[in-house]
mmCIF file of C-alpha atoms in Angstrom:
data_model
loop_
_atom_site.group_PDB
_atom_site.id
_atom_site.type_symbol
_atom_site.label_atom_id
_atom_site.label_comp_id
_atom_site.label_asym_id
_atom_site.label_seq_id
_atom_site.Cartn_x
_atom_site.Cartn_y
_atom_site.Cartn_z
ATOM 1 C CA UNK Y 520 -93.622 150.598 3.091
ATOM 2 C CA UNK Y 521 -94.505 148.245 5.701
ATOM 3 C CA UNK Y 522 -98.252 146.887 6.368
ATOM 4 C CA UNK Y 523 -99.556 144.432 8.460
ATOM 5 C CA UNK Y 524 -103.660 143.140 8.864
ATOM 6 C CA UNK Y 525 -105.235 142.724 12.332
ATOM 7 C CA UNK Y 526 -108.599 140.770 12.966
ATOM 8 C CA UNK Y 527 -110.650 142.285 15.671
ATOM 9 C CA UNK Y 528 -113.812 140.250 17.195
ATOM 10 C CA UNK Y 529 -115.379 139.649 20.379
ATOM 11 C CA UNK Y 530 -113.792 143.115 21.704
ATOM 12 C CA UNK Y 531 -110.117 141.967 21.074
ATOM 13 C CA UNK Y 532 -107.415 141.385 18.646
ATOM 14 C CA UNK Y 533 -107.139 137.861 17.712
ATOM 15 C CA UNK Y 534 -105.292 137.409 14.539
ATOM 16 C CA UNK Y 535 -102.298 139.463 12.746
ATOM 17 C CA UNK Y 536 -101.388 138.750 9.200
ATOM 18 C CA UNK Y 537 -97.409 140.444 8.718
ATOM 19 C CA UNK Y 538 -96.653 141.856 5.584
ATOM 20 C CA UNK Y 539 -93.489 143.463 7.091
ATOM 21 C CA UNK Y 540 -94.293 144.209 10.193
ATOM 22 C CA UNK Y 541 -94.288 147.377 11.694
ATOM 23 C CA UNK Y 542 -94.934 148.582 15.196
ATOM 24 C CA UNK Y 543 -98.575 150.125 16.010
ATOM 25 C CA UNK Y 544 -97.613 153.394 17.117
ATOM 26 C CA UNK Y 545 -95.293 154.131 13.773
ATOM 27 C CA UNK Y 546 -98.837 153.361 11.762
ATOM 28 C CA UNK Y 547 -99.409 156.012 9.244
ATOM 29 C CA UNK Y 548 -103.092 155.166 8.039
ATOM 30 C CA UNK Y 549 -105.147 152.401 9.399
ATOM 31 C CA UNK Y 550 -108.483 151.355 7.280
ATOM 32 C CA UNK Y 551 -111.014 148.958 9.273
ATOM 33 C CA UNK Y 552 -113.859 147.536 7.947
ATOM 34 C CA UNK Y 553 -116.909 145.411 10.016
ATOM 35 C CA UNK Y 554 -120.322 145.278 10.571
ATOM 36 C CA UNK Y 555 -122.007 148.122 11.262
ATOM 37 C CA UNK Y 556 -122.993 147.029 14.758
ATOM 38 C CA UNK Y 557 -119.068 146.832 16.111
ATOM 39 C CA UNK Y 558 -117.741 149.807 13.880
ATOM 40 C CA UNK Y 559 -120.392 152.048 15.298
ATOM 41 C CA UNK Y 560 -119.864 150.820 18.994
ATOM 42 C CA UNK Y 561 -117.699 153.465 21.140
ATOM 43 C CA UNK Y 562 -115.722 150.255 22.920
ATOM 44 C CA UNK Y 563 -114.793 148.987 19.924
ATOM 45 C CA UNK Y 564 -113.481 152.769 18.280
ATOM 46 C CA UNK Y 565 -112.000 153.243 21.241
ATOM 47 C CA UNK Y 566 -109.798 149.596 21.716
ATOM 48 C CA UNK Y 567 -108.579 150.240 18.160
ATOM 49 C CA UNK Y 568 -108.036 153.568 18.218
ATOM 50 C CA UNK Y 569 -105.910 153.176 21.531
ATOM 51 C CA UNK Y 570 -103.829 150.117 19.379
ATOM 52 C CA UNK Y 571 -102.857 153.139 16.301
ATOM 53 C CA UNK Y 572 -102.587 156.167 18.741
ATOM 54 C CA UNK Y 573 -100.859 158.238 15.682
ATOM 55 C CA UNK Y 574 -102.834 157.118 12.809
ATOM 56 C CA UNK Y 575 -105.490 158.462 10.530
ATOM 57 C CA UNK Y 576 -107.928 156.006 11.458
ATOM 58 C CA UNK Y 577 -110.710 155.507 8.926
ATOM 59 C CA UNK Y 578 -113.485 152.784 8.846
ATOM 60 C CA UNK Y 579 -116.628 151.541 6.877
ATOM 61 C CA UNK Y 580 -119.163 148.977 7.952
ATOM 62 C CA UNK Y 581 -119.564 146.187 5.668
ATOM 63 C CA UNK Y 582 -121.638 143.107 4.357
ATOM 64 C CA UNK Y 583 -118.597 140.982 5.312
ATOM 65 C CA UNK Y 584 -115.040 141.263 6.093
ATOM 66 C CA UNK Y 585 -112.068 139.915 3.961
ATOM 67 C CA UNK Y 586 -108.910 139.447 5.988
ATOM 68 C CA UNK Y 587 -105.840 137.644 4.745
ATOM 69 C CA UNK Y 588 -107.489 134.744 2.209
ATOM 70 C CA UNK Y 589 -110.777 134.583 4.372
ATOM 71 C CA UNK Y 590 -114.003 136.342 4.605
ATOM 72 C CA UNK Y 591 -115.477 136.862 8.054
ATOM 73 C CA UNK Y 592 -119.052 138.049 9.346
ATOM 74 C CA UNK Y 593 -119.395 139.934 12.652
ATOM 75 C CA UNK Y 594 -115.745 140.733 12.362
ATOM 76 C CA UNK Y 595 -113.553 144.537 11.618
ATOM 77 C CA UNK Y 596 -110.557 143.635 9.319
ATOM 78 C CA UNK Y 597 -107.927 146.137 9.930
ATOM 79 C CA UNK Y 598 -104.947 146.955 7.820
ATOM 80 C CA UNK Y 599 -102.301 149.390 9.056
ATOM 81 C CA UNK Y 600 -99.535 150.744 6.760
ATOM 82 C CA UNK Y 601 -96.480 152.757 7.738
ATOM 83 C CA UNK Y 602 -94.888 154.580 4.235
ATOM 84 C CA UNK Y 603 -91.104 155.554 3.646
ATOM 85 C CA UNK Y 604 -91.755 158.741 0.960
ATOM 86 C CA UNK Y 605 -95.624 159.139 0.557
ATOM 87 C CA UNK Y 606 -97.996 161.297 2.140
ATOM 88 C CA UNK Y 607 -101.554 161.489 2.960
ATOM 89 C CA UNK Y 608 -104.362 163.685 3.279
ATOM 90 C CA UNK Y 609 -108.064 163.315 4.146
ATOM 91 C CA UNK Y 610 -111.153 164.922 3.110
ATOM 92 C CA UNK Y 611 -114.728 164.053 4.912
ATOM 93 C CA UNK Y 612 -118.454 165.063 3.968
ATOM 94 C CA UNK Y 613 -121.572 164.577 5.469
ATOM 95 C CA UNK Y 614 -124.566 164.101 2.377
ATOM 96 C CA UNK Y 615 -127.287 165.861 4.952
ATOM 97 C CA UNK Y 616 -124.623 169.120 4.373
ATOM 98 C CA UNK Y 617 -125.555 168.603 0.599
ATOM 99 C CA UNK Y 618 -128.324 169.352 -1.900
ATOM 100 C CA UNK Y 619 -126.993 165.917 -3.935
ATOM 101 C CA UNK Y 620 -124.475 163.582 -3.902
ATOM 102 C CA UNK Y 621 -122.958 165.539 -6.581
ATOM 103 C CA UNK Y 622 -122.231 168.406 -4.868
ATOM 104 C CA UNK Y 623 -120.877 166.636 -1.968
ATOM 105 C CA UNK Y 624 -118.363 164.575 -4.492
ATOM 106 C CA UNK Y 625 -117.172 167.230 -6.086
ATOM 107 C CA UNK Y 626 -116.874 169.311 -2.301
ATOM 108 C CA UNK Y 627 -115.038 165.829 -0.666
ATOM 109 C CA UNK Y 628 -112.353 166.378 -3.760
ATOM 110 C CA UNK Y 629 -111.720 169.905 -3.624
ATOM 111 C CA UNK Y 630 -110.945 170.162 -0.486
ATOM 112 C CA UNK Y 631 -107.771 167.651 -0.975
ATOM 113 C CA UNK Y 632 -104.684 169.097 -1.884
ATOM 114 C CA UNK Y 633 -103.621 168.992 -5.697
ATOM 115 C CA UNK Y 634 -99.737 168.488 -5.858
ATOM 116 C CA UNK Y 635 -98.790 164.933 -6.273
ATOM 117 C CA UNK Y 636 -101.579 163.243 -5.840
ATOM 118 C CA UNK Y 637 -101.461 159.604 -6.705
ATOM 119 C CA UNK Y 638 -104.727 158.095 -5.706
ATOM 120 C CA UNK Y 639 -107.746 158.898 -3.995
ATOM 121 C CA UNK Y 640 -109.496 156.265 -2.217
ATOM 122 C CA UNK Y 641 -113.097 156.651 -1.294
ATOM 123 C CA UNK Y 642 -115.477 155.169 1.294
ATOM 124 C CA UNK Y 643 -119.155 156.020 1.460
ATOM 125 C CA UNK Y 644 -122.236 156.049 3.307
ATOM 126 C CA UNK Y 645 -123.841 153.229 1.188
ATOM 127 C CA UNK Y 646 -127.579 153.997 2.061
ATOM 128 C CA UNK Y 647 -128.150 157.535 1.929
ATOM 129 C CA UNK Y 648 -125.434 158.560 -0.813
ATOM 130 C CA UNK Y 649 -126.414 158.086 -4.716
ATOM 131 C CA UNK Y 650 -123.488 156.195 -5.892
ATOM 132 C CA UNK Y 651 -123.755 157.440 -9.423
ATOM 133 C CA UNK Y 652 -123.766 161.033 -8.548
ATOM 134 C CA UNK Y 653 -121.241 161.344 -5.877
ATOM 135 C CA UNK Y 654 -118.862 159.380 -8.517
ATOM 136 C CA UNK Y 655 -119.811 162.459 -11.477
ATOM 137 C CA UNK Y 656 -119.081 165.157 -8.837
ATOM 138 C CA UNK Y 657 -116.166 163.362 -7.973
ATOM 139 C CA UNK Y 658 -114.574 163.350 -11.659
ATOM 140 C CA UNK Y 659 -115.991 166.809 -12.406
ATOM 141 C CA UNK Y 660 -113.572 167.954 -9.606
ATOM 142 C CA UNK Y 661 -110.276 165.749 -10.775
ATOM 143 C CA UNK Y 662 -111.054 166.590 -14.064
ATOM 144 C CA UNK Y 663 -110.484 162.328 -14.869
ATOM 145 C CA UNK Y 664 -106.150 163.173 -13.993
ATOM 146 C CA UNK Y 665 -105.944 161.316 -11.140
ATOM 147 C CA UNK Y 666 -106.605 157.556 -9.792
ATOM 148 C CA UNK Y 667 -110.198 157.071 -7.752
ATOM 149 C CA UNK Y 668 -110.959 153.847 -6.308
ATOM 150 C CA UNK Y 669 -113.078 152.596 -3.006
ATOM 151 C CA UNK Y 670 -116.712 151.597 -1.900
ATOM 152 C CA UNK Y 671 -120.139 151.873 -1.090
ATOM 153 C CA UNK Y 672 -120.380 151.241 2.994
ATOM 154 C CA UNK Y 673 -122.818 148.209 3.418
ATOM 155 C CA UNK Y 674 -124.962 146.788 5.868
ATOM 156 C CA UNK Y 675 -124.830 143.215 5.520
ATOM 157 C CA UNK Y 676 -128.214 141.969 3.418
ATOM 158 C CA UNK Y 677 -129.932 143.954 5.427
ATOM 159 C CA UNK Y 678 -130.113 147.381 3.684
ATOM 160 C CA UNK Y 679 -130.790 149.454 6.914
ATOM 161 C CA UNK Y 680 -128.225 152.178 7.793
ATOM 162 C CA UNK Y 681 -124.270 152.308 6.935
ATOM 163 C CA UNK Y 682 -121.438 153.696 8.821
ATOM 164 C CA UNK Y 683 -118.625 155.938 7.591
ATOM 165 C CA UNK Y 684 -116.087 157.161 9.843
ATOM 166 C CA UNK Y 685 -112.741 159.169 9.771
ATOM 167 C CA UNK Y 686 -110.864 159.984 13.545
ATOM 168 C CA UNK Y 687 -113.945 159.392 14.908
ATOM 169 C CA UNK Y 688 -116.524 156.808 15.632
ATOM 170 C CA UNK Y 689 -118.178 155.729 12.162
ATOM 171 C CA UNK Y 690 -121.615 157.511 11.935
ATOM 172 C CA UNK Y 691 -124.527 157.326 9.068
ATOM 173 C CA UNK Y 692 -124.322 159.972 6.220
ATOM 174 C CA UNK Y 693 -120.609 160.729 6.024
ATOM 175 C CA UNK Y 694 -118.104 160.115 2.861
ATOM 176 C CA UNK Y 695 -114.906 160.331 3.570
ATOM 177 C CA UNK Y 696 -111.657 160.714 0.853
ATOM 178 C CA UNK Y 697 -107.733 159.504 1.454
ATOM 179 C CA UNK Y 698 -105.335 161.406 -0.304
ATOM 180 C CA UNK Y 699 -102.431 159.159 -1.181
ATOM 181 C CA UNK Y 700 -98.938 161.609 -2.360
ATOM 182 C CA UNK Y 701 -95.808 161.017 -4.013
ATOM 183 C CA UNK Y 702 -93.462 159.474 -6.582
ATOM 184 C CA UNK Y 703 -92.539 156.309 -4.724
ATOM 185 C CA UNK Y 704 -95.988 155.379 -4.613
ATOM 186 C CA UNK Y 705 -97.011 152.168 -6.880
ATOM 187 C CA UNK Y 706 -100.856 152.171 -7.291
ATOM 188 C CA UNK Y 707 -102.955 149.564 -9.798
ATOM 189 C CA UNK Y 708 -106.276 148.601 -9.968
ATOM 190 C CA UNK Y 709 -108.480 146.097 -11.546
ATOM 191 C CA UNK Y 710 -112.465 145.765 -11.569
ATOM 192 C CA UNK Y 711 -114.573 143.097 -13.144
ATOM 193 C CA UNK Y 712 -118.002 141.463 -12.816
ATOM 194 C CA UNK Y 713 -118.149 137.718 -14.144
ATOM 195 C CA UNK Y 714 -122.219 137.907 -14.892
ATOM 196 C CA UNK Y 715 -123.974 136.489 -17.796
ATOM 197 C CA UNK Y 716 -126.958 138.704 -19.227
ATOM 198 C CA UNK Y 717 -129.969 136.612 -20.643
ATOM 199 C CA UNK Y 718 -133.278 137.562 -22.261
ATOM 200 C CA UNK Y 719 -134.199 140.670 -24.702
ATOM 201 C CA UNK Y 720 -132.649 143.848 -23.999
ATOM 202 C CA UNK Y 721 -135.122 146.330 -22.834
ATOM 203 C CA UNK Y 722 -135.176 150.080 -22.352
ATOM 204 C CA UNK Y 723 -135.980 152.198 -19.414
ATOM 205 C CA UNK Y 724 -138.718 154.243 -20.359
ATOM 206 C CA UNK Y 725 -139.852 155.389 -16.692
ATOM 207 C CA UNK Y 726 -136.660 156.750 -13.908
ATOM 208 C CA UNK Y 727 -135.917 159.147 -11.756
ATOM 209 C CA UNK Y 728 -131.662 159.064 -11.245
ATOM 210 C CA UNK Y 729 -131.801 155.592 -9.063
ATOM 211 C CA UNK Y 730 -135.037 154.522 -8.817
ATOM 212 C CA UNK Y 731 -136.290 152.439 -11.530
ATOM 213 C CA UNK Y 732 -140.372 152.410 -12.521
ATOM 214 C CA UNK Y 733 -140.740 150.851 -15.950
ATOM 215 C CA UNK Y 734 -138.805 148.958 -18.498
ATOM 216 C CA UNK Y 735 -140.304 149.107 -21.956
ATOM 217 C CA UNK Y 736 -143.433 150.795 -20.097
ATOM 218 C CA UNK Y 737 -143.946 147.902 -18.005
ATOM 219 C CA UNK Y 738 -143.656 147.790 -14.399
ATOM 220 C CA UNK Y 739 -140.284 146.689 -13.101
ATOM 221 C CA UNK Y 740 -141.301 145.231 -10.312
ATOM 222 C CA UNK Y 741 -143.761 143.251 -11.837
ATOM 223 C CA UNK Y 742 -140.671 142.115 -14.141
ATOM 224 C CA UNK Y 743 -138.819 141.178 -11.170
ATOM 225 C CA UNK Y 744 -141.377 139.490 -9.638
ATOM 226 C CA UNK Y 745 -141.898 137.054 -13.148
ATOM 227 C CA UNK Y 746 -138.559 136.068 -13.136
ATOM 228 C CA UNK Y 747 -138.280 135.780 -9.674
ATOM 229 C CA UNK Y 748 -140.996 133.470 -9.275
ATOM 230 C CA UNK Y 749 -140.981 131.942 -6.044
ATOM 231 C CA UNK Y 750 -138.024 134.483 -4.617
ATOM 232 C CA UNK Y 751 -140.299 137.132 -5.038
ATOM 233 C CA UNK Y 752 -141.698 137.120 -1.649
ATOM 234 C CA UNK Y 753 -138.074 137.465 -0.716
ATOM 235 C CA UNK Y 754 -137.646 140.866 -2.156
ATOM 236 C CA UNK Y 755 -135.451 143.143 -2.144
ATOM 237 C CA UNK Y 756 -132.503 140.594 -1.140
ATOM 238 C CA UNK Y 757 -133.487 137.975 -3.588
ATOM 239 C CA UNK Y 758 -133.210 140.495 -6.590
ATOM 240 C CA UNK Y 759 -129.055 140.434 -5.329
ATOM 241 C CA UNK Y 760 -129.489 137.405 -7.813
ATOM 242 C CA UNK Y 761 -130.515 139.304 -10.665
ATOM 243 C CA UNK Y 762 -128.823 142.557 -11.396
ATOM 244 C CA UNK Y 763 -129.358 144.575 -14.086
ATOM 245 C CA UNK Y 764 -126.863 145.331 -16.920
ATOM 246 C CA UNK Y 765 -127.074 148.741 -18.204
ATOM 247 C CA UNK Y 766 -125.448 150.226 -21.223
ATOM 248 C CA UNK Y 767 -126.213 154.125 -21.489
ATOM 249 C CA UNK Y 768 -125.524 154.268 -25.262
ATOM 250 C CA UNK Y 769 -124.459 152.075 -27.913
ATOM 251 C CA UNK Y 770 -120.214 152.567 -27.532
ATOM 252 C CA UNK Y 771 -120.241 152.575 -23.607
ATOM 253 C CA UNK Y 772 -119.572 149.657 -21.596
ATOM 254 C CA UNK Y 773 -121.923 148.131 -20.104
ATOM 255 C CA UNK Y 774 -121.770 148.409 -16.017
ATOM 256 C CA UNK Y 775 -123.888 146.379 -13.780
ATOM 257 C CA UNK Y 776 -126.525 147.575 -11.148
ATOM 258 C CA UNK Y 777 -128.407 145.822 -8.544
ATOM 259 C CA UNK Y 778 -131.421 146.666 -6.563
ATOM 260 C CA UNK Y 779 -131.293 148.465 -2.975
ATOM 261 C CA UNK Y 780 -134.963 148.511 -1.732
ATOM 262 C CA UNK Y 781 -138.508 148.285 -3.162
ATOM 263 C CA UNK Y 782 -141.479 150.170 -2.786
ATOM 264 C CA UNK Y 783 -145.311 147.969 -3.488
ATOM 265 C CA UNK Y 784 -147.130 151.378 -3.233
ATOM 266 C CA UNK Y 785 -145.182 153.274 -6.019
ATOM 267 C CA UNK Y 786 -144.395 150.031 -7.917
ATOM 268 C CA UNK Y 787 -140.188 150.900 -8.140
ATOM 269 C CA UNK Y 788 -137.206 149.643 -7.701
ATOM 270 C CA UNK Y 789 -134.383 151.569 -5.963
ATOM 271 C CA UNK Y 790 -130.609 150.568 -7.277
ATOM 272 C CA UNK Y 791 -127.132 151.135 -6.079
ATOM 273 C CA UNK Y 792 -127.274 153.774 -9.444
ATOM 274 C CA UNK Y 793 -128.899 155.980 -11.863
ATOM 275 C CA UNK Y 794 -130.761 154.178 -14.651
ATOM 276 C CA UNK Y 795 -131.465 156.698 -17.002
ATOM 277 C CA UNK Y 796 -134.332 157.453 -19.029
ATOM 278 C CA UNK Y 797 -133.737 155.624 -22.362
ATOM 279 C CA UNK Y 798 -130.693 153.408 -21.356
ATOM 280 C CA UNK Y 799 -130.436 149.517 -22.483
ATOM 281 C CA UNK Y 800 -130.554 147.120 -19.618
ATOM 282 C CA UNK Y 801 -130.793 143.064 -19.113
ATOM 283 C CA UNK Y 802 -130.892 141.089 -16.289
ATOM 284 C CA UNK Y 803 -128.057 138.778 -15.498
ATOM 285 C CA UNK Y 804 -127.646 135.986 -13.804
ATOM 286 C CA UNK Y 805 -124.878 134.047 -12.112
ATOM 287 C CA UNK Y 806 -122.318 131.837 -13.120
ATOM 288 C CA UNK Y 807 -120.190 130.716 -9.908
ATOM 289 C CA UNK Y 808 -117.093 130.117 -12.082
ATOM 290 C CA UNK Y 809 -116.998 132.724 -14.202
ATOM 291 C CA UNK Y 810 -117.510 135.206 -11.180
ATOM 292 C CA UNK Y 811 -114.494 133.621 -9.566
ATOM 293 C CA UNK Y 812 -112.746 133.549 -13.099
ATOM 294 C CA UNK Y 813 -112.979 137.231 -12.815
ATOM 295 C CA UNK Y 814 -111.786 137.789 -9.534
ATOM 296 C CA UNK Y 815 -108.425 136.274 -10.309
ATOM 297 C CA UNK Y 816 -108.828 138.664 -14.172
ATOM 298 C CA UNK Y 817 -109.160 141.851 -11.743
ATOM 299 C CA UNK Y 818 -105.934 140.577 -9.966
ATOM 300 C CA UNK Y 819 -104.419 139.820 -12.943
ATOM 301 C CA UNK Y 820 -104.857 143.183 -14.456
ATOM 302 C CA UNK Y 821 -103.135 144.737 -11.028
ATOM 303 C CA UNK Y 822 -100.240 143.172 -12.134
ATOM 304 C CA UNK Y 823 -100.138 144.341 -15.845
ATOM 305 C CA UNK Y 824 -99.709 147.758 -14.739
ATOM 306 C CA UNK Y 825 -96.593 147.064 -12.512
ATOM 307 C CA UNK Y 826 -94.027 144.669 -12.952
ATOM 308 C CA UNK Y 827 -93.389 144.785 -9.054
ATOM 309 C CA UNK Y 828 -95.549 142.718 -6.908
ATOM 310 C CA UNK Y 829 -97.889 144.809 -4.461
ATOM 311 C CA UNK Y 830 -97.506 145.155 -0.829
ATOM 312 C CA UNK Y 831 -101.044 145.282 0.024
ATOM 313 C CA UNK Y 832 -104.421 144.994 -2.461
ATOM 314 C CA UNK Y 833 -107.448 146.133 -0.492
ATOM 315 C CA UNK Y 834 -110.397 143.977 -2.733
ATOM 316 C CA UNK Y 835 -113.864 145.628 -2.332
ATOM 317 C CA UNK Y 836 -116.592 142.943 -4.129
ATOM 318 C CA UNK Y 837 -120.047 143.310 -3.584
ATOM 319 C CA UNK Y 838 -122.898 141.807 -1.318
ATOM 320 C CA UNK Y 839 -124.767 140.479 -4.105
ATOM 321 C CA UNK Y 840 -121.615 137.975 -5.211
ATOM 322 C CA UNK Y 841 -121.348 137.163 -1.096
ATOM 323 C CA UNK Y 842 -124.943 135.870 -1.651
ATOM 324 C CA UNK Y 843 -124.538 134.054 -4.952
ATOM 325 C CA UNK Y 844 -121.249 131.993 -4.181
ATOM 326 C CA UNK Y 845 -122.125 131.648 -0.409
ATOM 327 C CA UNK Y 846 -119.888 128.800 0.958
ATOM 328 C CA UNK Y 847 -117.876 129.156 -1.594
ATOM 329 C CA UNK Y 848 -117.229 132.945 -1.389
ATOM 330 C CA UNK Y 849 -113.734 132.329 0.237
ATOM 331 C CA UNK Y 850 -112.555 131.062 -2.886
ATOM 332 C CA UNK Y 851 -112.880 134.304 -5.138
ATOM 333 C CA UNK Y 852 -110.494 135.620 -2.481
ATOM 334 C CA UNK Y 853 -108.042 133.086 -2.493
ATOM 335 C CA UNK Y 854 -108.409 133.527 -6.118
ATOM 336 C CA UNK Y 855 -106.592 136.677 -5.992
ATOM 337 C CA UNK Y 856 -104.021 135.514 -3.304
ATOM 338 C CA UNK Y 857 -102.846 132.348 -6.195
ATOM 339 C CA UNK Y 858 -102.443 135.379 -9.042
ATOM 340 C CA UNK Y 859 -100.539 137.880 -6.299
ATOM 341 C CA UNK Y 860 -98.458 134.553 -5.985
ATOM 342 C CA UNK Y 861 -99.254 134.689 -2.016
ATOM 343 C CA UNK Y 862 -97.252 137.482 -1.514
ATOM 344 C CA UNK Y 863 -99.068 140.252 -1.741
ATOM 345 C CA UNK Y 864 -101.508 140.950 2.180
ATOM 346 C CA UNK Y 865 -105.323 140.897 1.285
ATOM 347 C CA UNK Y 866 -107.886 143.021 3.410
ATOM 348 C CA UNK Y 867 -111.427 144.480 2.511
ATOM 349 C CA UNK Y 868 -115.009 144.097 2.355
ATOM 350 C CA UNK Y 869 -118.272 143.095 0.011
ATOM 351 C CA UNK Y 870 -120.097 146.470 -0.329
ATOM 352 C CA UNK Y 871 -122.824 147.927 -1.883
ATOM 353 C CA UNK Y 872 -121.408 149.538 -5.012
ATOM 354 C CA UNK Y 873 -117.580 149.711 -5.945
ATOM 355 C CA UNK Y 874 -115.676 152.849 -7.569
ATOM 356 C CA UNK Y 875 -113.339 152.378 -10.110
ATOM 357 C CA UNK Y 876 -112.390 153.288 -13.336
ATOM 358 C CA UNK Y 877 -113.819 150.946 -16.431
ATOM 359 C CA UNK Y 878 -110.220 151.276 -18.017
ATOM 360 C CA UNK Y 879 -106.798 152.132 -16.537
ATOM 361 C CA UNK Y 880 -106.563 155.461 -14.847
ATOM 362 C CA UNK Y 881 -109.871 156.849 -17.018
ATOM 363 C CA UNK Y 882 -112.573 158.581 -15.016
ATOM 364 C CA UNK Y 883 -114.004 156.370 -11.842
ATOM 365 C CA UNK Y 884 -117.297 154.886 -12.009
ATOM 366 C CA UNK Y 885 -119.729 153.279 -9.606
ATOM 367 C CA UNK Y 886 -120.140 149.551 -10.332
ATOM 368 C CA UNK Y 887 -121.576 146.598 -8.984
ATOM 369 C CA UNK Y 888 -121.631 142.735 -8.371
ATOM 370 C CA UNK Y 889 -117.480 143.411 -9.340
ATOM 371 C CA UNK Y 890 -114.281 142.133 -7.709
ATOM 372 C CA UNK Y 891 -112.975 145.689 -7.283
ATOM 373 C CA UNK Y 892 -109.247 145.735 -6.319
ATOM 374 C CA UNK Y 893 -106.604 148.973 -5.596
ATOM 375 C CA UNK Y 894 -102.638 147.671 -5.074
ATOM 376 C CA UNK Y 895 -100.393 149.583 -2.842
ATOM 377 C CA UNK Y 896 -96.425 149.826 -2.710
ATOM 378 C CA UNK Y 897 -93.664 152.298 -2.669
ATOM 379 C CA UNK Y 898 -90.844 152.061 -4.670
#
């Protein structure tokens, strides 16, 4: 397996990170990530897709753009990876097609071939898509045997409209799925938050799937707005600092949501997933060490499931931690380069929801305000 990360900004190529190099044309998959505004521009498709003529070119847009131990804005990160024994396939949806993100999970999956597959990396629409429900259809159709990692497209703090794209220029609505066969294939994966809860736990008592209108028949966003205090006029982005921890019964784990949008006239709150009627949540707050703490634990965990070092670990964290650390959001990154030991090539993006299982190789779930991370390398 060979891989090798390209930086692409101000319509050219101006860095290259080598894993061990390979030459563009022998590139068997290529996965970009950038803001919206570049990934959705023909020029820019077009430059990169000329680069990788033989490739399955896939990209997301993003709320920022890890390449090598850096995080960029205004950027695509590109990773390219050539593979000795493994295969791939593709699967691609568009959620208009759909009655409900369910459906359109479980459609994306089925239309993968079964035999050998390894892992199934997923990158979504991350405005238009329920997170929550794509992720149910999507382990309704594996039946929970098989690896499912990836992301929630995003759209910088900005919430607006997210790109998807596979072969083609990245468009709003689609989900697409990579298929990733074989023995030789290594896969691993780690996923962990680093956020404190505080304050009483409460109950939802008012929801509809993924938008939230009371907690212990109170209005949420008058909730919000209390603890907010004077972020509230900042809404939704300022809520990134308070995410909600929900726990759907009493021996689940508990997974983190955070907010999407707001709406003053109906009084709710819209989150990156279902809150269900009767479910336990808290807010939580930030604690810049501890979220970095558990960027190097997801790395960490990688490497518990293989004793070899991976060749490439595509990290997927969310916008929400982007805000919190700010200047200092290079550093959960190089966090995972110091546990990888510097040898393992870093791409990716912050999201708007991450998929991964809670425990190894169990059904995936949506999370977010995580350090999501899937490991690649053939044996």
């Amino acid at each position: 397996m060979k891989v090798t990360s390209f930086l692409y900004e101000n319509q050219r190529f101006t860095k290259t990170i080598n894993g061990e190099q390979l030459l563009e044309e022998d590139a068997d998959l290529v996965i970009g990530f950038g803001t919206g505004a570049l990934v959705s521009d023909p020029l820019n498709y077009n430059a990169i897709r000329e680069k990788f003529p033989n490739a399955l070119l896939t990209m997301a847009s993003s709320a920022g753009e890890i390449f090598g131990k850096e995080v960029f804005d205004n950027t695509i990160s590109l990773v390219a990876m050539q593979f000795d024994d493994t295969k791939i396939a593709t699967s691609e949806v568009n959620i208009e097609e759909y009655a409900n993100s369910f459906e359109a999970g479980k459609v994306l999956v089925d239309q993968l071939p079964k035999a050998k597959l390894k892992l199934i990396f997923v990158l979504s629409d991350g405005g238009k898509v329920n997170g929550s429900e794509l992720v149910k259809g999507i382990n309704e159709a594996t039946a929970n045997s098989v690896l499912v990692t990836g992301g929630l497209a995003g759209d910088g703090a900005k919430f607006e409209k997210t790109y998807v794209g596979l072969n083609q220029l990245p468009t709003s609505g689609k989900i697409v799925a990579i298929g990733f066969y074989g023995d030789k294939l290594q896969v691993s994966h780690g996923s962990i938050g680093g956020w404190e809860s505080f304050g009483l736990e409460r109950t939802v008592t008012k929801s509809d799937k993924n938008v939230l209108y009371e907690i212990d028949n109170k209005s949420v966003l008058d909730l919000y707005k209390n603890y907010l205090g004077k972020y509230a006029q900042e809404l939704p982005g300022s809520a990134l600092l308070f995410p909600l921890s929900i726990k759907l019964n009493e021996s689940e784990d508990v997974i983190v949501r955070t907010i999407l949008s707001i709406d003053e006239q109906k009084q709710s709150m819209t989150f990156a997933g279902d809150l269900p009627l009767g479910s336990k949540v808290r807010f939580m707050k930030a604690n810049f060490d501890k979220l970095i703490d558990a960027a190097s634990d997801a790395a960490a965990n990688c490497l518990k499931m293989n004793a070899i070092s991976p060749k490439v670990a595509i990290l997927i964290s969310c916008v929400g931690r982007k805000v919190i650390l700010n200047n200092r959001i290079d550093e959960e990154v190089e966090a995972v380069s110091d546990i990888f030991n510097n040898t393992t090539l870093l791409t990716g993006f912050y999201s708007y929801g991450e998929i991964s299982p809670l425990r190894p190789f169990s059904g995936c779930e949506l999370h977010n305000q995580t350090m999501t991370i899937t490991c690649l390398n053939e044996l």
